[in-house]
Short mmCIF file of C-alpha atoms in Angstrom, two decimals:
data_model
loop_
_atom_site.label_atom_id
_atom_site.label_comp_id
_atom_site.label_asym_id
_atom_site.label_seq_id
_atom_site.Cartn_x
_atom_site.Cartn_y
_atom_site.Cartn_z
CA MET K 1 -6.94 25.52 3.24
CA LYS K 2 -3.80 26.18 0.87
CA ILE K 3 -2.70 23.39 -1.44
CA VAL K 4 0.68 23.50 -3.05
CA LYS K 5 1.38 20.75 -5.78
CA GLN K 6 5.03 20.01 -6.50
CA LEU K 7 5.83 17.76 -9.47
CA ILE K 8 8.60 15.62 -8.51
CA LEU K 9 9.12 13.69 -11.80
CA ASP K 10 7.18 12.28 -14.76
CA LEU K 11 6.86 8.54 -14.49
CA THR K 12 4.65 6.52 -16.83
CA ALA K 13 2.29 4.18 -14.90
CA ALA K 14 3.57 5.43 -11.42
CA TYR K 15 2.08 2.96 -9.26
CA SER K 16 3.56 2.32 -5.71
CA THR K 17 4.71 4.52 -3.03
CA VAL K 18 6.31 4.18 0.37
CA GLU K 19 7.68 6.50 3.14
CA LEU K 20 11.09 5.43 4.47
CA LYS K 21 13.09 6.18 7.60
CA LEU K 22 16.84 6.00 6.89
CA ARG K 23 19.67 7.30 8.93
CA GLY K 24 17.43 9.56 10.96
CA LYS K 25 15.86 11.25 7.82
CA ARG K 26 12.58 10.69 5.89
CA TYR K 27 12.92 9.59 2.34
CA LEU K 28 10.15 8.69 -0.14
CA ALA K 29 10.24 6.03 -3.10
CA VAL K 30 7.97 5.41 -6.12
CA ALA K 31 7.94 2.63 -8.68
CA SER K 32 6.04 2.10 -12.03
CA GLU K 33 4.21 -1.00 -12.81
CA ASN K 34 5.07 -1.00 -16.62
CA ILE K 35 7.76 -2.87 -18.32
CA GLY K 36 10.76 -0.69 -19.22
CA TYR K 37 10.09 1.95 -16.55
CA HIS K 38 11.72 2.32 -13.10
CA ALA K 39 11.60 3.00 -9.33
CA TYR K 40 13.14 6.20 -7.68
CA ILE K 41 14.26 7.36 -4.16
CA ILE K 42 13.56 10.85 -3.28
CA ASP K 43 14.64 13.39 -0.86
CA PRO K 44 11.35 15.34 0.15
CA ASP K 45 13.43 18.25 1.38
CA THR K 46 15.16 18.92 -1.83
CA LEU K 47 13.11 16.82 -4.20
CA ASN K 48 16.43 15.44 -5.64
CA TYR K 49 15.96 11.75 -6.70
CA SER K 50 17.75 8.88 -7.99
CA LEU K 51 17.02 5.40 -9.57
CA LEU K 52 16.31 3.10 -6.52
CA TRP K 53 17.55 0.02 -8.46
CA GLU K 54 18.36 -0.86 -12.07
CA GLY K 55 16.28 -3.63 -13.45
CA GLU K 56 12.75 -4.86 -13.75
CA SER K 57 9.75 -2.94 -12.54
CA GLY K 58 6.14 -4.26 -12.33
CA VAL K 59 6.12 -3.13 -8.73
CA MET K 60 2.93 -3.45 -6.73
CA ASN K 61 4.44 -2.35 -3.34
CA ILE K 62 7.58 -1.73 -1.35
CA VAL K 63 8.04 -2.09 2.34
CA GLN K 64 10.86 -1.40 4.71
CA VAL K 65 12.08 -3.93 7.25
CA PRO K 66 11.50 -2.01 10.67
CA GLY K 67 14.71 -0.51 11.99
CA GLN K 68 16.75 -1.71 8.95
CA GLU K 69 18.16 -0.27 5.82
CA ARG K 70 16.57 -3.15 3.77
CA LEU K 71 13.61 -2.97 1.52
CA LEU K 72 11.30 -5.76 0.32
CA CYS K 73 9.52 -5.31 -2.98
CA ILE K 74 7.30 -7.10 -5.56
CA THR K 75 8.60 -7.06 -9.07
CA LYS K 76 7.44 -8.48 -12.41
CA PHE K 77 3.74 -8.03 -11.75
CA PHE K 78 2.99 -6.39 -15.05
CA PRO K 79 -0.44 -5.20 -16.29
CA ILE K 80 -2.69 -6.73 -16.95
CA PHE K 81 -2.13 -9.77 -14.86
CA GLN K 82 0.96 -10.71 -16.58
CA SER K 83 2.26 -12.11 -13.28
CA LYS K 84 3.26 -15.56 -13.35
CA GLU K 85 6.87 -14.51 -12.80
CA THR K 86 6.16 -12.22 -9.87
CA THR K 87 9.25 -12.13 -7.70
CA ILE K 88 9.99 -10.92 -4.17
CA CYS K 89 13.21 -8.89 -3.87
CA VAL K 90 15.53 -7.36 -1.24
CA LEU K 91 17.12 -3.98 -1.79
CA GLU K 92 20.09 -2.78 0.12
CA PRO K 93 21.99 0.51 -0.20
CA THR K 94 25.59 0.56 -1.58
CA ASP K 95 28.53 2.57 -0.59
CA GLN K 96 27.43 5.19 -3.04
CA GLY K 97 24.78 6.29 -0.46
CA ILE K 98 21.00 6.44 -0.13
CA LEU K 99 20.31 8.54 -3.20
CA SER K 100 22.02 6.16 -5.65
CA PRO K 101 21.00 2.92 -7.07
CA TRP K 102 20.59 0.08 -4.35
CA LYS K 103 21.67 -3.60 -4.81
CA ILE K 104 18.62 -5.66 -5.72
CA THR K 105 18.56 -9.47 -4.98
CA GLU K 106 15.80 -11.72 -6.10
CA VAL K 107 14.90 -14.12 -3.03
CA LEU K 108 11.96 -16.07 -4.34
CA LYS K 109 9.03 -16.27 -6.82
CA LEU K 110 5.48 -15.95 -5.68
CA PRO K 111 3.32 -16.04 -8.76
CA TYR K 112 0.50 -13.30 -8.67
CA CYS K 113 1.52 -11.83 -5.48
CA HIS K 114 0.02 -8.49 -5.36
CA ARG K 115 0.62 -7.13 -1.93
CA ILE K 116 3.28 -7.74 0.78
CA GLY K 117 3.75 -6.30 4.22
CA ILE K 118 5.82 -7.13 7.40
CA ILE K 119 4.83 -8.55 10.78
CA GLN K 120 6.69 -9.47 13.91
CA SER K 121 5.90 -12.62 16.00
CA GLN K 122 7.93 -14.42 18.63
CA GLY K 123 10.63 -11.68 18.22
CA GLU K 124 11.03 -12.40 14.53
CA PHE K 125 10.15 -10.64 11.44
CA PHE K 126 8.04 -12.23 8.66
CA ILE K 127 7.02 -11.10 5.17
CA VAL K 128 3.31 -11.58 4.52
CA GLY K 129 2.39 -11.91 0.85
CA CYS K 130 -1.18 -12.03 -0.64
CA THR K 131 -1.64 -13.61 -4.02
CA LEU K 132 -4.79 -12.61 -5.88
CA CYS K 133 -5.01 -16.01 -7.68
CA GLN K 134 -3.12 -19.13 -8.03
CA ASP K 135 -3.07 -18.98 -11.85
CA LYS K 136 -4.94 -17.78 -14.77
CA ASP K 137 -6.25 -19.16 -18.21
CA SER K 138 -7.19 -15.82 -19.19
CA GLN K 139 -7.51 -12.29 -18.03
CA ASP K 140 -10.93 -12.87 -16.61
CA ASP K 141 -10.40 -16.15 -15.07
CA TRP K 142 -10.74 -16.23 -11.31
CA THR K 143 -11.45 -19.88 -10.78
CA LYS K 144 -8.35 -20.51 -8.95
CA PRO K 145 -8.10 -18.66 -5.66
CA GLY K 146 -5.04 -17.23 -4.17
CA ALA K 147 -3.65 -17.42 -0.61
CA VAL K 148 -1.97 -15.55 2.26
CA TRP K 149 1.56 -16.47 2.64
CA ALA K 150 4.35 -15.81 5.14
CA SER K 151 8.24 -16.34 5.32
CA PRO K 152 10.71 -15.65 8.03
CA ILE K 153 12.96 -12.61 6.90
CA PRO K 154 16.53 -14.02 7.45
CA ASN K 155 19.20 -11.67 8.71
CA LYS K 156 21.21 -12.15 5.54
CA VAL K 157 19.84 -11.84 2.09
CA THR K 158 21.48 -15.14 1.38
CA GLY K 159 19.56 -16.87 4.13
CA ILE K 160 16.59 -19.14 3.80
CA TRP K 161 13.37 -17.54 2.36
CA LYS K 162 10.48 -20.02 2.61
CA PHE K 163 6.94 -19.06 2.25
CA SER K 164 4.23 -21.23 4.03
CA LYS K 165 0.71 -21.03 3.26
CA VAL K 166 -1.31 -19.23 6.19
CA PHE K 167 -4.78 -19.08 4.52
CA GLU K 168 -6.12 -20.52 1.28
CA GLY K 169 -9.13 -19.40 -0.66
CA LEU K 170 -8.32 -15.58 -1.35
CA THR K 171 -9.97 -14.33 -4.53
CA LYS K 172 -8.92 -11.03 -6.27
CA ASN K 173 -6.83 -9.84 -3.47
CA HIS K 174 -6.07 -6.01 -3.79
CA GLY K 175 -5.58 -4.43 -0.19
CA LEU K 176 -3.42 -5.21 2.74
CA TYR K 177 -3.28 -3.20 6.08
CA ILE K 178 -1.06 -3.99 8.89
CA GLU K 179 -1.57 -2.57 12.51
CA ASN K 180 1.12 -2.70 15.35
CA LEU K 181 3.08 -5.38 13.28
CA ASP K 182 0.71 -8.33 14.08
CA GLN K 183 -2.81 -7.44 13.11
CA VAL K 184 -3.29 -8.13 9.46
CA TYR K 185 -6.32 -6.81 7.35
CA VAL K 186 -6.72 -8.40 3.81
CA THR K 187 -9.41 -7.31 1.28
CA SER K 188 -10.62 -9.36 -1.57
CA GLU K 189 -13.84 -10.75 -3.19
CA ASN K 190 -14.35 -12.54 0.18
CA GLY K 191 -14.78 -9.23 2.04
CA VAL K 192 -12.46 -7.87 4.71
CA MET K 193 -10.60 -10.49 6.65
CA HIS K 194 -8.75 -9.91 10.05
CA PHE K 195 -5.77 -12.10 10.76
CA ASP K 196 -4.11 -12.05 14.22
CA PHE K 197 -0.44 -12.77 13.65
CA SER K 198 0.48 -12.08 17.27
CA THR K 199 1.46 -15.73 18.14
CA TYR K 200 2.32 -16.83 14.54
CA ASN K 201 4.85 -19.40 14.02
CA GLN K 202 6.34 -20.56 10.83
CA GLY K 203 3.92 -23.11 9.06
CA ASP K 204 0.93 -22.07 11.17
CA THR K 205 -2.48 -21.84 9.56
CA ILE K 206 -4.54 -18.83 10.81
CA PHE K 207 -8.39 -18.74 10.54
CA PRO K 208 -9.49 -14.94 9.90
CA VAL K 209 -12.39 -13.17 11.37
CA LEU K 210 -14.57 -12.09 8.34
CA LEU K 211 -15.64 -8.41 9.18
CA THR K 212 -17.52 -7.86 6.05
CA THR K 213 -18.65 -10.18 3.23
CA LYS K 214 -18.91 -7.40 0.53
CA PRO K 215 -16.23 -7.54 -2.28
CA THR K 216 -13.65 -5.11 -1.25
CA SER K 217 -10.38 -3.98 -2.84
CA ASP K 218 -8.85 -1.29 -0.58
CA ILE K 219 -8.62 -0.67 3.06
CA SER K 220 -7.14 1.81 5.75
CA LEU K 221 -7.76 2.01 9.41
CA MET K 222 -7.37 4.57 12.29
CA ARG K 223 -7.85 4.31 15.95
CA ASP K 224 -10.63 6.66 17.27
CA GLY K 225 -10.85 6.35 21.15
CA PRO K 226 -12.25 2.85 21.86
CA HIS K 227 -13.19 2.22 18.23
CA GLN K 228 -11.50 1.85 14.87
CA ILE K 229 -12.48 3.66 11.79
CA MET K 230 -12.09 1.64 8.71
CA GLY K 231 -12.28 2.97 5.21
CA THR K 232 -12.81 0.66 2.27
CA ILE K 233 -13.55 0.78 -1.55
CA GLU K 234 -16.19 -1.47 -2.60
CA PRO K 235 -16.38 -3.76 -4.64
CA PHE K 236 -13.11 -4.41 -6.53
CA HIS K 237 -11.83 -1.07 -8.05
CA GLY K 238 -15.48 0.02 -7.09
CA ASP K 239 -17.64 3.05 -7.04
CA LEU K 240 -18.22 3.27 -3.19
CA LEU K 241 -16.19 4.77 -0.45
CA LYS K 242 -17.39 3.17 2.78
CA LEU K 243 -16.54 4.10 6.39
CA TYR K 244 -17.33 1.78 9.15
CA LYS K 245 -16.84 1.84 13.01
CA VAL K 246 -15.26 -1.20 14.24
CA THR K 247 -15.40 -2.28 17.97
CA GLY K 248 -13.64 -5.51 18.40
CA HIS K 249 -15.33 -7.68 15.73
CA ALA K 250 -18.52 -5.68 15.64
CA ILE K 251 -18.89 -3.41 12.62
CA GLU K 252 -21.26 -0.58 11.70
CA GLU K 253 -21.36 1.46 8.64
CA ILE K 254 -21.33 5.13 9.30
CA ARG K 255 -20.71 6.85 5.92
CA SER K 256 -20.94 5.93 2.17
CA TYR K 257 -19.63 8.25 -0.80
CA SER K 258 -19.77 7.76 -4.60
CA ILE K 259 -16.40 7.54 -6.35
CA HIS K 260 -15.09 6.24 -9.71
CA PHE K 261 -12.84 3.22 -9.96
CA GLY K 262 -11.45 3.62 -6.60
CA HIS K 263 -7.89 2.63 -6.06
CA VAL K 264 -6.64 3.94 -2.69
CA VAL K 265 -7.95 5.14 0.65
CA TRP K 266 -6.36 6.63 3.75
CA VAL K 267 -8.16 7.41 6.98
CA GLY K 268 -6.48 9.51 9.77
CA LYS K 269 -6.39 13.14 11.23
CA VAL K 270 -5.88 16.14 9.14
CA PHE K 271 -5.30 19.25 11.15
CA GLY K 272 -6.80 17.47 14.21
CA ARG K 273 -9.94 16.51 12.42
CA ASN K 274 -10.97 12.87 11.33
CA ALA K 275 -10.57 12.75 7.65
CA VAL K 276 -10.39 10.32 4.73
CA ILE K 277 -8.44 10.75 1.46
CA VAL K 278 -9.55 8.77 -1.46
CA ALA K 279 -8.50 8.67 -5.26
CA SER K 280 -10.46 7.63 -8.25
CA ARG K 281 -8.87 6.32 -11.49
CA GLY K 282 -12.16 6.96 -13.34
CA ALA K 283 -14.18 10.05 -14.58
CA GLU K 284 -12.39 13.24 -13.30
CA LYS K 285 -9.66 11.07 -11.66
CA GLU K 286 -10.03 13.10 -8.57
CA LEU K 287 -7.99 13.13 -5.35
CA LEU K 288 -10.39 14.14 -2.34
CA LEU K 289 -10.07 15.01 1.21
CA ILE K 290 -13.36 14.38 3.18
CA TYR K 291 -13.84 15.44 6.89
CA TRP K 292 -16.30 12.69 7.22
CA GLU K 293 -17.96 13.93 10.38
CA SER K 294 -19.20 16.87 8.61
CA ASP K 295 -19.18 15.59 5.00
CA GLU K 296 -17.03 18.66 4.12
CA THR K 297 -15.21 17.70 0.82
CA ILE K 298 -12.04 19.27 -0.62
CA VAL K 299 -10.82 18.47 -4.07
CA ILE K 300 -7.07 18.34 -3.73
CA ASP K 301 -6.48 17.54 -7.42
CA GLU K 302 -8.18 16.35 -10.78
CA GLY K 303 -6.71 14.31 -13.55
CA ALA K 304 -4.48 12.56 -11.04
CA GLY K 305 -5.75 9.02 -11.12
CA ALA K 306 -3.65 8.06 -8.01
CA THR K 307 -2.86 4.49 -7.42
CA GLN K 308 -0.94 4.72 -3.99
CA LEU K 309 -0.03 7.56 -1.72
CA CYS K 310 1.64 8.22 1.64
CA VAL K 311 0.33 10.85 4.10
CA TYR K 312 2.61 12.38 6.77
CA GLN K 313 2.68 15.35 9.06
CA GLU K 314 5.47 17.93 8.77
CA ASN K 315 5.54 20.95 11.13
CA ASP K 316 2.10 22.46 10.53
CA THR K 317 1.39 20.94 7.37
CA THR K 318 0.13 17.73 6.04
CA LYS K 319 2.03 16.17 3.17
CA ILE K 320 0.61 13.77 0.52
CA PHE K 321 3.07 11.87 -1.63
CA SER K 322 1.14 10.41 -4.55
CA ALA K 323 1.75 8.13 -7.51
CA ASN K 324 -0.52 9.86 -10.02
CA HIS K 325 -0.84 6.93 -12.42
CA GLY K 326 -3.44 8.76 -14.61
CA ALA K 327 -1.21 11.70 -15.21
CA GLY K 328 2.08 9.70 -15.42
CA ALA K 329 3.41 11.98 -12.52
CA VAL K 330 4.83 11.70 -9.06
CA VAL K 331 3.53 14.55 -6.90
CA LEU K 332 4.10 15.98 -3.47
CA TYR K 333 0.94 17.92 -2.17
CA THR K 334 1.44 20.22 0.93
CA LEU K 335 -1.72 21.13 2.52
CA SER K 336 -1.67 24.13 5.04
CA LYS K 337 -4.42 25.83 7.07
CA ASP K 338 -2.60 29.19 6.77
CA GLN K 339 -2.07 31.49 3.72
CA ASP K 340 1.63 31.08 3.76
CA ILE K 341 3.64 27.71 4.16
#
């Protein structure tokens, strides 16, 4: 395998990444979590980039409303847990075009919101938000559990945004994975919780299925025939990468690997083979590709300390767009089976 590493830009505390589909073209975006730094939108074909918006960072994640030129993001979630003013914002492009600063509008505050995603139910889009706690008296205070929230996404940014509590009792949320726009997987000290939003109406309470009871910080899933393969990092920012086979609500551990301060996991196919990509923010800060059926491990990079990444296929290559927090860099890796790309 050949690996080509392209530095897009230097960015202190690069944290969140997202792949966007805009006007029939792929774009990428990245944001810093630190005060005084910014978010950028990138053309992966040319590696040209622009500020995505002018203003606050503290960005835990960014999502695109399906089929729309609207993004939702978390801002003002600053390290370490300076997050009482965490705010949900809407981003919309201006007449200046995609590769120029977008208009940002604050729509509501959701203190300590660490992850957001989008689901669809009854023909309506909702934003789902996970708060890692309700409040904190100190950095190590976890006595006030957070919750899972949901709000309709109005057609206009000036519409009504109103979060309703879906589930209460979420401690140390870190991961969120959404499948088919209605199956929501949330990770926390509680374990891995599966929420079915397929018939959700505003104000509903949902009782999740608890797939595991092990403290878990990150999650990714892929379909493998009649099963799902679920990759997790355990415990919170933990030292174990776990792979499970999930059939319905039955779960079986199939692999376990040692990592160091794990922060992001992705499962899927790379060159037709079942694979997991995982990043550590401790020790050598490695970015690893593991073909888990054979345990073949490839070191993609060291010193990266990636916090989030996007993986996509392009022609005969696999691309990894990575926020290398440990290196203060935004990087695009190209993996190829051939000698020449």
